[in-house]
Coordinates of C-alpha atoms and ligand atoms in Angstrom, one line a residue:
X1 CA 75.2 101.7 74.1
X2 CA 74.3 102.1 77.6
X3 CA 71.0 104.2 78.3
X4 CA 68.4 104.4 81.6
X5 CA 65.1 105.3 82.0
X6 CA 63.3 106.9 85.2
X7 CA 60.0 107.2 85.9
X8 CA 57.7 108.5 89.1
X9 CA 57.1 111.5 90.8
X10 CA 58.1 113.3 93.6
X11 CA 55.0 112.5 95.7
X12 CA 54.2 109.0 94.1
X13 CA 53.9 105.7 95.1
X14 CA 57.4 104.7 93.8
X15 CA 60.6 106.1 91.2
X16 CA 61.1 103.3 89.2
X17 CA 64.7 103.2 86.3
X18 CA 65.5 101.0 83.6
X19 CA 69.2 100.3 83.2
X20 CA 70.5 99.0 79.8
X21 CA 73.7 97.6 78.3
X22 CA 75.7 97.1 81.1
X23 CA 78.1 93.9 80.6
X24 CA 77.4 90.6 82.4
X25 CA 78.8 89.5 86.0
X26 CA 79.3 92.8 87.7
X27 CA 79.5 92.3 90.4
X28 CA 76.9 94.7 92.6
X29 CA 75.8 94.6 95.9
X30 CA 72.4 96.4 97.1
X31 CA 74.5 97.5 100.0
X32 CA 76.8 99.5 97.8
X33 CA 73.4 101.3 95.9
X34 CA 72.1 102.1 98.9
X35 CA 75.2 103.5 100.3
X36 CA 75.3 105.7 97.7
X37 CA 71.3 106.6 97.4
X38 CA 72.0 107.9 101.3
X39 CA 75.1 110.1 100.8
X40 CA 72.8 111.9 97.9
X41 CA 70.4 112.6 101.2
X42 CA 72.8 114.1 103.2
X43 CA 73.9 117.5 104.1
X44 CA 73.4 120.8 106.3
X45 CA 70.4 122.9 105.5
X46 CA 68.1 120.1 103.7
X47 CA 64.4 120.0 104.7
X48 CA 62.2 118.0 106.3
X49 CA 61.3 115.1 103.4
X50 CA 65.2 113.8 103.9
X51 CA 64.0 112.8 107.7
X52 CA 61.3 111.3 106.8
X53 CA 63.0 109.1 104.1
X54 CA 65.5 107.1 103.9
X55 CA 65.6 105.5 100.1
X56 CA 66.7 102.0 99.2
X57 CA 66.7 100.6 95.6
X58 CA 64.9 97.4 95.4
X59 CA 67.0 95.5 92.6
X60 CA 63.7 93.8 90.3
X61 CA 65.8 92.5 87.5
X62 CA 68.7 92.0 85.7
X63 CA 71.1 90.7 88.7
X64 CA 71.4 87.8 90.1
X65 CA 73.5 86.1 93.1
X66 CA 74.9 89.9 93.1
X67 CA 76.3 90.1 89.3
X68 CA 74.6 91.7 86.6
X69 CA 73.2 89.1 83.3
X70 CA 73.6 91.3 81.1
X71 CA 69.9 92.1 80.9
X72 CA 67.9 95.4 81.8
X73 CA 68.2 95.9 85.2
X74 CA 65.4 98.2 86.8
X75 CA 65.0 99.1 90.4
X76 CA 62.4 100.3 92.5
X77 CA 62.5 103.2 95.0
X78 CA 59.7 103.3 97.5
X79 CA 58.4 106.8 98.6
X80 CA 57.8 106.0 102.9
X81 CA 55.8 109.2 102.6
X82 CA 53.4 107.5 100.2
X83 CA 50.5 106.9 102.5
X84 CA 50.5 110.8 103.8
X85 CA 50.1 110.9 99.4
X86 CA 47.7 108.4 98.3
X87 CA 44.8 110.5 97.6
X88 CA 46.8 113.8 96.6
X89 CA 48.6 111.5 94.0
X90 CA 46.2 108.6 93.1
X91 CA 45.8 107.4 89.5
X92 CA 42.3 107.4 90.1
X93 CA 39.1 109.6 90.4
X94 CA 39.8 112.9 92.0
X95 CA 38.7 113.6 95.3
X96 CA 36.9 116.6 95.4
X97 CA 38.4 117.8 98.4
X98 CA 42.2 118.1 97.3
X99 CA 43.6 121.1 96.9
X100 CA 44.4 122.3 93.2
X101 CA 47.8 125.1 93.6
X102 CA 47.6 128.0 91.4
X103 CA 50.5 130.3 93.0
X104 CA 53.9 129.3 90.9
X105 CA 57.3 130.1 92.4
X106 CA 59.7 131.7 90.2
X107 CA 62.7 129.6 89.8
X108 CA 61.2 126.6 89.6
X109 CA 59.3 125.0 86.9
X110 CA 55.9 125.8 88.4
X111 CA 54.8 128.2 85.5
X112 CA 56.3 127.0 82.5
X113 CA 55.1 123.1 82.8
X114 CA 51.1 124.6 83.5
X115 CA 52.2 126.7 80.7
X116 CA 53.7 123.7 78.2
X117 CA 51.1 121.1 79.6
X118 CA 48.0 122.8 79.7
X119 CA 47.6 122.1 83.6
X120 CA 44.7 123.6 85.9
X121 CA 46.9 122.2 88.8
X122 CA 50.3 123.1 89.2
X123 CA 51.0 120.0 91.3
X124 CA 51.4 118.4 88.1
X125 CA 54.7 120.6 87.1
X126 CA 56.1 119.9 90.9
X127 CA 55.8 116.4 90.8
X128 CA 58.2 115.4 87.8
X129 CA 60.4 118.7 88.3
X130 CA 61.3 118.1 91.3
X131 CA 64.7 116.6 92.2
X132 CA 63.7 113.7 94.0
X133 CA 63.7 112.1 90.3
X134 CA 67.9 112.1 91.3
X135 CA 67.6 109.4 94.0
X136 CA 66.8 107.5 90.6
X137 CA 69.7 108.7 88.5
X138 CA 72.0 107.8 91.9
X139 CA 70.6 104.3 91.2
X140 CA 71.8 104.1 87.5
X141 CA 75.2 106.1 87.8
X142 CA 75.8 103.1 91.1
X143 CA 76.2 100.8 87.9
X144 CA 78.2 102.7 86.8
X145 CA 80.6 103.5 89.2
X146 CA 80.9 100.3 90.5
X147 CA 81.6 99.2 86.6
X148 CA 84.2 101.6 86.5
X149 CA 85.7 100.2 89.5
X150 CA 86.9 97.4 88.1
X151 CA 89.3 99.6 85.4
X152 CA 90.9 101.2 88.4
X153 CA 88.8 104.4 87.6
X154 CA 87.6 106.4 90.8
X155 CA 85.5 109.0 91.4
X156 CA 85.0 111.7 94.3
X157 CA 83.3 115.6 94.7
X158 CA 83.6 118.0 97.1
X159 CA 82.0 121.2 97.8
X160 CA 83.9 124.3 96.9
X161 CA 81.6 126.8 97.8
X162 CA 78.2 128.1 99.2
X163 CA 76.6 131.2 99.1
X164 CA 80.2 132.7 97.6
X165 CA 81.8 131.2 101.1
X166 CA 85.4 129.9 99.3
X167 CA 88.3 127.9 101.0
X168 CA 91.5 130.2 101.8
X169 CA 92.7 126.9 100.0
X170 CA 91.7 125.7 97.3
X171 CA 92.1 122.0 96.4
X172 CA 91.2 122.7 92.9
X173 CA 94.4 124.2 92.4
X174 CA 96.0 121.3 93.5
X175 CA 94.3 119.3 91.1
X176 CA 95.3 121.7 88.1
X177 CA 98.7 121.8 89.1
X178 CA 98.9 118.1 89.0
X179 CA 100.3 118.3 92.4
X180 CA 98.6 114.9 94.2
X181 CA 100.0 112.5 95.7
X182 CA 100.6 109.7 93.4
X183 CA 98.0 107.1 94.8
X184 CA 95.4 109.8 95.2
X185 CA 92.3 108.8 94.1
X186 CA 88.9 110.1 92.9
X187 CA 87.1 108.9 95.9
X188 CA 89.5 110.2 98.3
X189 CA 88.0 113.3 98.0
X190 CA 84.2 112.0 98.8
X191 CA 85.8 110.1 101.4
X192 CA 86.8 113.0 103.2
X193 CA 83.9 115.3 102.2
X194 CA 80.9 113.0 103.3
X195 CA 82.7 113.5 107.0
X196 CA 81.8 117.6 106.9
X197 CA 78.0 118.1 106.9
X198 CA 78.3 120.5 104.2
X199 CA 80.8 118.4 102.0
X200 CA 83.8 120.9 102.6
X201 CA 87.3 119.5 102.9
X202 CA 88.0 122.0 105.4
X203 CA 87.0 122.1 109.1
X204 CA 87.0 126.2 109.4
X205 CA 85.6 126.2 106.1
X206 CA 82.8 123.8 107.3
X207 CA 82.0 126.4 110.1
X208 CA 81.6 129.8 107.9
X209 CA 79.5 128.0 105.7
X210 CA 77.5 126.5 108.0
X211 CA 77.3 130.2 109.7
X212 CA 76.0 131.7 106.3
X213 CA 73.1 128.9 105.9
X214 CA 72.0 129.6 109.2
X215 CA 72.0 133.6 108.0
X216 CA 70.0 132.3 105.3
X217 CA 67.4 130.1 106.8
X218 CA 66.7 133.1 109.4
X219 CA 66.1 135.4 107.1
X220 CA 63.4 132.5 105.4
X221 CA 65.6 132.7 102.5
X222 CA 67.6 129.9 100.3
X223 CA 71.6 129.7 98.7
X224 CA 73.3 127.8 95.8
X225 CA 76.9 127.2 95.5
X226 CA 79.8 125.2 93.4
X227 CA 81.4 121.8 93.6
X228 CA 83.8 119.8 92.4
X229 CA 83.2 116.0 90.6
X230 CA 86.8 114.6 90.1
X231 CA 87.5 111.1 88.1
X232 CA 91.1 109.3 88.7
X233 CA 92.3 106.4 86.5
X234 CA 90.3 107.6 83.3
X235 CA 92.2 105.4 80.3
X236 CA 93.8 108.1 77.6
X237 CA 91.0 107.9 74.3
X238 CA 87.5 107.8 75.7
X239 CA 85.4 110.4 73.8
X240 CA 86.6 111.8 70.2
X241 CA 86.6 114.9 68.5
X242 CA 85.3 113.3 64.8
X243 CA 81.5 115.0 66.1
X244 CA 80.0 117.2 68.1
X245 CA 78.1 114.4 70.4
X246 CA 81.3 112.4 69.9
X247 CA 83.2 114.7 72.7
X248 CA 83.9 113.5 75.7
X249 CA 83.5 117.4 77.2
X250 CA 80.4 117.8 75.9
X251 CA 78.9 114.9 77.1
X252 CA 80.2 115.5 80.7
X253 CA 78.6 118.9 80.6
X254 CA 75.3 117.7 79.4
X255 CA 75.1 115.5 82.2
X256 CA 76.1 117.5 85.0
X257 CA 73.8 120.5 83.4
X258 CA 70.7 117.8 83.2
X259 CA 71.0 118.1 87.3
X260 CA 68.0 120.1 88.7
X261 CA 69.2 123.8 89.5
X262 CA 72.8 123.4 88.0
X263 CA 73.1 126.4 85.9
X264 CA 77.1 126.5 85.2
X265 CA 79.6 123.6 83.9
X266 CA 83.3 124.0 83.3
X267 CA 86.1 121.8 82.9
X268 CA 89.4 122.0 84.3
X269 CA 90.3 125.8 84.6
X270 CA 87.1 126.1 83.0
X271 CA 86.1 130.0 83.0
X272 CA 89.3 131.1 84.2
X273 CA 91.0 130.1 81.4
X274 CA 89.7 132.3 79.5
X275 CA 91.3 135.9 81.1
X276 CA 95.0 133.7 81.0
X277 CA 97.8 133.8 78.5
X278 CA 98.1 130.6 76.5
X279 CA 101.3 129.9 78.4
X280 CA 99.5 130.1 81.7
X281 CA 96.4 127.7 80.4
X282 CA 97.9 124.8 78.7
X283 CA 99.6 121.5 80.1
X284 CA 103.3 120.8 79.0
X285 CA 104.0 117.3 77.4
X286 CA 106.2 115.5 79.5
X287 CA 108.3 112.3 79.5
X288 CA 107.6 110.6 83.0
X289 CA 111.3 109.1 84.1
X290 CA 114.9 109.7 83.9
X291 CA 115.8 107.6 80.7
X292 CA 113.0 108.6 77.7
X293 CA 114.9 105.1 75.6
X294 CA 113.4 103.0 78.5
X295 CA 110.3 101.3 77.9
X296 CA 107.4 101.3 80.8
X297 CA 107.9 105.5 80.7
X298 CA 104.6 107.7 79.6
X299 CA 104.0 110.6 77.8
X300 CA 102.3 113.0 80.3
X301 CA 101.6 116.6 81.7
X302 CA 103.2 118.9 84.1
X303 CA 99.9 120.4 84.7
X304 CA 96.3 119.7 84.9
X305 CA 94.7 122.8 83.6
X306 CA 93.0 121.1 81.0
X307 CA 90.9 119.1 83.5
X308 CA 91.9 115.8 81.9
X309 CA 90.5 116.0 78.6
X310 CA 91.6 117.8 75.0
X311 CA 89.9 117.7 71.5
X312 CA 86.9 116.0 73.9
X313 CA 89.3 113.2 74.4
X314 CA 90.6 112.2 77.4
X315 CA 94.3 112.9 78.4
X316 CA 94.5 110.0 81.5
X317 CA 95.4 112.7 84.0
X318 CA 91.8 113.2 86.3
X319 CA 88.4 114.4 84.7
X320 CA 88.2 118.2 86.6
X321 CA 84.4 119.0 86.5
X322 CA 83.0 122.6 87.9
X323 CA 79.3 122.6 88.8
X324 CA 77.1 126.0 89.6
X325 CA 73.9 125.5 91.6
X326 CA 71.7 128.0 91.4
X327 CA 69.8 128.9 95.1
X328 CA 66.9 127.3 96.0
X329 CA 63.4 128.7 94.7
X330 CA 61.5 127.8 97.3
X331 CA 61.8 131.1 99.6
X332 CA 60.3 130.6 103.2
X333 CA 60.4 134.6 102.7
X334 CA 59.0 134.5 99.6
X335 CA 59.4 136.8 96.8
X336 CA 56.5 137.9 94.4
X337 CA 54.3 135.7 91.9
X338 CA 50.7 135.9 90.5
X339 CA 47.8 134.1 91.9
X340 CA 46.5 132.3 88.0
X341 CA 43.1 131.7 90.1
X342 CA 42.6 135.4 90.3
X343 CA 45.5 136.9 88.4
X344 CA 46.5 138.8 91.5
X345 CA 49.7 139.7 92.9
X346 CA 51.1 137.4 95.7
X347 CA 53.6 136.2 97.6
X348 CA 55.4 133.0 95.9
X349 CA 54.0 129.5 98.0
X350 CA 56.3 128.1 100.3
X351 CA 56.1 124.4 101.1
X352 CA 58.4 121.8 101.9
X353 CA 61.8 122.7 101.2
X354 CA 65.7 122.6 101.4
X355 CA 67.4 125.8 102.1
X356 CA 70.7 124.4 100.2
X357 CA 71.0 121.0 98.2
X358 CA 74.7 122.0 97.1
X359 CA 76.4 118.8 98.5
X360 CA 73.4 116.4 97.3
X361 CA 73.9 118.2 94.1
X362 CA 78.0 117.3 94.0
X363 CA 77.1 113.6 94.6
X364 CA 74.4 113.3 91.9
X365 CA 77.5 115.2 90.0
X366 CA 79.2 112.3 90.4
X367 CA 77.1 109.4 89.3
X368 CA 76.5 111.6 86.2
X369 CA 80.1 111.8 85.6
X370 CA 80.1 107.5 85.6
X371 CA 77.4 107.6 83.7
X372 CA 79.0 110.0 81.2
X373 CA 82.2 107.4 81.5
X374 CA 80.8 104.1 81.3
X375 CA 79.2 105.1 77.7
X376 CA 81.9 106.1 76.7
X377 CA 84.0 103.8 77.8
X378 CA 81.9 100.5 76.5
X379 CA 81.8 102.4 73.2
X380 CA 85.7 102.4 72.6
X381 CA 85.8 98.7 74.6
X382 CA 82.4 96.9 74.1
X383 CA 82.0 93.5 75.6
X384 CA 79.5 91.3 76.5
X385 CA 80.6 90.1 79.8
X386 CA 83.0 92.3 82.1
X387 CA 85.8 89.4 81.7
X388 CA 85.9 90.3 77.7
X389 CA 85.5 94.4 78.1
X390 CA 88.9 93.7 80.4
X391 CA 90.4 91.5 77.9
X392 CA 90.1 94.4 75.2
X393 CA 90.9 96.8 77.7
X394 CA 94.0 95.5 78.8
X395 CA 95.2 94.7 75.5
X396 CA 94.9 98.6 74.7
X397 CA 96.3 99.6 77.7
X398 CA 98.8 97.3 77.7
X399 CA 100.3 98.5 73.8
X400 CA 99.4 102.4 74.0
X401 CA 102.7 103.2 74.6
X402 CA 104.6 101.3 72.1
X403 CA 102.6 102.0 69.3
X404 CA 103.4 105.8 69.8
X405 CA 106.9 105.2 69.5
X406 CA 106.4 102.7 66.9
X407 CA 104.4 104.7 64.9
X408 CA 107.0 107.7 64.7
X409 CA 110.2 105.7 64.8
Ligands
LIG1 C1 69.4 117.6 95.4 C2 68.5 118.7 95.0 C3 67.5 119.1 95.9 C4 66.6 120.2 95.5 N1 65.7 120.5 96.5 C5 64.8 121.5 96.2 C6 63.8 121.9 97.1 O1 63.7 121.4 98.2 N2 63.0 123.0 96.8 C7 63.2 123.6 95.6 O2 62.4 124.6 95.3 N3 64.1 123.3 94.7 C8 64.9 122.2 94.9 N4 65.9 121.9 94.0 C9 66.0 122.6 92.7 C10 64.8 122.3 91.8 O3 64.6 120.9 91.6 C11 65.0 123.0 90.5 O4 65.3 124.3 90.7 C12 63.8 122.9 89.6 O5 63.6 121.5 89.2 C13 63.8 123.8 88.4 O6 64.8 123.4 87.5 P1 66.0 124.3 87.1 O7 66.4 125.0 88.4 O8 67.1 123.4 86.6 O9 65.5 125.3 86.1 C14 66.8 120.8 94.3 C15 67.8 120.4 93.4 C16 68.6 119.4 93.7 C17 69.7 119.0 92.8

């Protein structure tokens, strides 16, 4: 079983993760994490802090001439802000002089972790609440995206909307319509998103987004949106429907949920589903060629709807994942709060903010989808070293077919 660990605050010296269970001699090179730990930095309407940093994972253990051993590997994740932090944030005495915040912003987890924790400071609740605790989870779900690499299995987001600014076309539909071309992959998608600022796959949609952040930043006030995390090459069988935290649907919308600020999930058609005829929602089973006595046919689907998983098993067409972010609580136009000093009525802080995180949020989407993946994956597969999960992988693969017709011969 696969499992990671962060640790660190926002404002701290360092994040620090723990990653466990991952085969031996993967290859992984820091490059590729820090690739990655960018794109999550990325994107119109973010504040200040992204400016100032720019993270890269410092690999401590676990790989070695750039494969993995099998071992934990952990990481370390520097904050270049740290010295602007050291007394605000030491381990140590307090300094008499800092600053204790008592306003809480609603929205965020300012009052309910003073409340759960017993604080007199809520710098304490900001610290771990806040979503710089991603760049970490970018560093684990890496691993596993560049594990899943070596099935064939791709993965890619895209924005789909901000501030209830939608595409005139939508490539969802696309996607549940199972109308891509046949050597589209998952990371197409990022490939062409991480060109738009906003992560759009649209040029005039780029623009009236943009135009709507602006509208929101001048009136000192923040937006949310929805994006798309999309997974190509996904085996049929990962995830099962024998339990409740055996589904592979549930576990996809735990992770993408566990995302700061993501509020909605859905796969596939997801919520739309739901006002359709059963005709309209479900994918036909198809028999992919001209002559169904040949071998080397498959079994497959007209359509997509389904978002590539049914009885929380997955169908090997693409893993459709919906995300909702919810706006931004940090309001440079704040809205109101209590003082808990004086038990007042004031005006929420502001401090250091982004006005819209939306495409950060779709990329962290994604290494929780390859995280989601990978455990699932080593669970049907197992292995040791990545040469034997490929051996038992292959072998699957290879007889899946047959055995179906086998089977009901
Ligand atoms: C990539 C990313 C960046 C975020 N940046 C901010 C921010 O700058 N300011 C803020 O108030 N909230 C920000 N958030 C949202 C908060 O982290 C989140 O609202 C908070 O942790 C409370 O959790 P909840 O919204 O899930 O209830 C961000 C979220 C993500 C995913």
């Amino acid at each position: 079983m696969i499992r990671f660990l962060t640790a660190g605050e926002s404002h701290g010296k360092a994040l620090t993760v723990i990653v466990e269970g991952f085969p031996s001699n993967l290859k992984i090179k820091n490059d590729y994490l820090n690739f990655h730990l960018k794109r999550r930095q990325a994107g119109y309407g973010r504040g200040l802090r992204m400016k100032i940093e720019s993270d890269t994972a410092e690999i401590i253990s676990g790989i070695r001439f750039q494969k993995t051993l099998g071992s934990p590997i952990s990481f370390l994740i520097k904050n270049r802000d740290w010295e602007n932090w050291v007394e605000r944030m030491s381990p140590e005495n307090k300094n008499p002089g800092i600053e204790k915040i008592s306003i809480p912003r609603p929205g965020h987890a300012d009052l309910v972790g003073v409340s759960k924790y017993n604080f007199d400071d809520i710098r304490n609740s900001i610290e771990r609440s806040s979503a710089r605790e991603t760049a970490a989870r970018v560093a684990a779900g890496t691993i596993a995206r560049r594990f899943l690499e070596e099935f064939g299995i791709s993965i890619g987001s895209f924005v789909e909307s901000i501030g209830g600014v939608y595409p005139k076309e939508n490539f969802s539909e696309k996607l549940f319509k199972n109308d891509i071309p046949k050597n589209f992959i998952g990371w197409d998608l990022s490939a062409q998103s991480d060109r738009s600022e906003v992560r759009v796959l649209n040029k005039e949609h780029e623009l009236k987004i943009i135009n709507k952040i602006k509208l929101a930043k001048k009136k000192g006030d923040t937006l949310g949106g929805t994006f798309y995390v999309v997974a190509t090459g996904v085996p049929v069988g990962l995830g099962s429907f024998v339990h409740y935290d055996t589904k592979l649907d549930a576990d996809i919308a735990q992770a993408i949920m566990s995302i700061n600020a993501v509020k909605g999930v859905s796969i596939g058609t997801g919520y739309e589903a739901a006002e359709k005829f059963g005709s309209e929602s479900h994918d036909e089973i198809i028999f992919r060629g001209n002559n169904p006595d040949k071998s080397g046919q498959v079994l497959s689907r007209r359509t997509n709807r389904a978002g590539g998983i049914e009885g929380g098993i997955s169908t090997g067409l693409p893993i459709i994942v919906k995300g909702a972010m919810k706006p931004i609580s940090t309001l440079m136009t704040p809205i109101q709060s209590v003082d808990l000093k004086t038990m007042k009525a004031v005006d929420a802080r502001r401090e250091r903010s982004d006005f819209v995180a939306v495409p950060a949020c779709a990329v962290i989407g994604e290494s929780m989808l390859a995280w989601s993946l990978v455990k699932f994956f080593l669970l049907k597969f197992g292995g040791d070293s990545i040469e034997e999960t490929k051996d038992n992988f292959r072998s699957y693969t290879k007889k899946l077919n047959n055995r179906i017709r086998k089977n009901f011969k």
